[in-house]
Tab-separated table of C-alpha atoms in Angstrom:
chain	number	residue	atom	x	y	z
D	1	MET	CA	-15.902	16.298	3.601
D	2	GLN	CA	-15.106	20.182	4.027
D	3	LEU	CA	-11.233	21.083	4.070
D	4	ALA	CA	-9.931	23.197	6.222
D	5	PRO	CA	-7.367	26.001	5.344
D	6	ALA	CA	-3.572	25.326	6.501
D	7	ILE	CA	-3.047	26.735	9.660
D	8	TRP	CA	0.381	26.041	9.737
D	9	PRO	CA	3.101	26.368	6.545
D	10	SER	CA	4.079	22.737	7.406
D	11	PRO	CA	3.643	19.663	9.854
D	12	ARG	CA	7.168	20.548	11.386
D	13	ALA	CA	6.208	24.399	12.021
D	14	HIS	CA	3.183	23.081	13.948
D	15	LEU	CA	4.965	20.281	15.642
D	16	VAL	CA	7.906	22.950	16.739
D	17	SER	CA	5.277	25.425	17.872
D	18	ALA	CA	2.617	23.537	19.503
D	19	ARG	CA	4.598	20.909	20.837
D	20	PRO	CA	1.628	18.480	21.022
D	21	ASP	CA	1.136	15.345	23.664
D	22	GLU	CA	-0.787	13.472	21.103
D	23	ALA	CA	-0.715	11.963	17.519
D	24	VAL	CA	-1.643	14.184	14.978
D	25	LEU	CA	-2.777	13.596	11.920
D	26	TYR	CA	-0.940	15.579	8.661
D	27	PHE	CA	-2.530	14.264	4.877
D	28	ALA	CA	-3.026	15.400	1.756
D	29	PRO	CA	-6.731	14.170	0.765
D	30	ASP	CA	-6.146	14.651	-3.157
D	31	VAL	CA	-2.685	12.881	-2.733
D	32	LEU	CA	-4.392	9.908	-0.867
D	33	GLN	CA	-7.297	9.673	-3.282
D	34	ALA	CA	-4.749	9.596	-6.421
D	35	THR	CA	-2.618	7.350	-4.309
D	36	ALA	CA	-5.594	5.083	-4.361
D	37	ARG	CA	-6.290	5.475	-7.189
D	38	LYS	CA	-3.670	4.323	-9.066
D	39	PHE	CA	-3.006	1.619	-6.923
D	40	GLN	CA	-6.365	-0.064	-7.637
D	41	ALA	CA	-5.328	0.718	-11.414
D	42	GLY	CA	-2.509	-1.187	-11.422
D	43	PHE	CA	-3.463	-3.906	-9.200
D	44	PRO	CA	-5.163	-6.364	-10.595
D	45	GLY	CA	-6.950	-8.001	-6.979
D	46	LEU	CA	-9.375	-6.732	-4.636
D	47	VAL	CA	-8.508	-3.835	-2.840
D	48	THR	CA	-8.861	-3.698	0.160
D	49	TYR	CA	-8.000	-1.697	3.619
D	50	ALA	CA	-7.631	-2.895	7.195
D	51	VAL	CA	-8.935	-0.048	8.814
D	52	LYS	CA	-6.948	-1.018	11.904
D	53	ALA	CA	-4.167	0.551	10.080
D	54	ASN	CA	-5.522	3.896	10.572
D	55	ASP	CA	-9.313	4.457	11.425
D	56	ALA	CA	-9.180	8.222	11.435
D	57	VAL	CA	-12.273	9.365	9.424
D	58	GLU	CA	-10.398	11.514	7.337
D	59	VAL	CA	-8.627	8.662	5.916
D	60	LEU	CA	-11.290	6.870	5.217
D	61	GLU	CA	-13.441	9.229	3.821
D	62	ASN	CA	-11.035	9.312	1.143
D	63	LEU	CA	-10.493	6.187	0.731
D	64	THR	CA	-13.988	5.606	-0.132
D	65	ALA	CA	-14.197	8.751	-2.312
D	66	ALA	CA	-11.335	7.327	-4.070
D	67	GLY	CA	-12.979	4.623	-5.219
């Protein structure tokens, strides 16, 4: 997955300026992957993900990359 450089200094700055009518996804792939790995390391059971919780391709690709 190719990451695009940040266009806005923060999500808040974007929301104030653009005032989007539809939902906008903001996330940090490195933080998502690190959090997933930390959870997996500390959880003894099978870790699964409910895709209906967030089916954004970016999220799914990064969770897959985290293992």
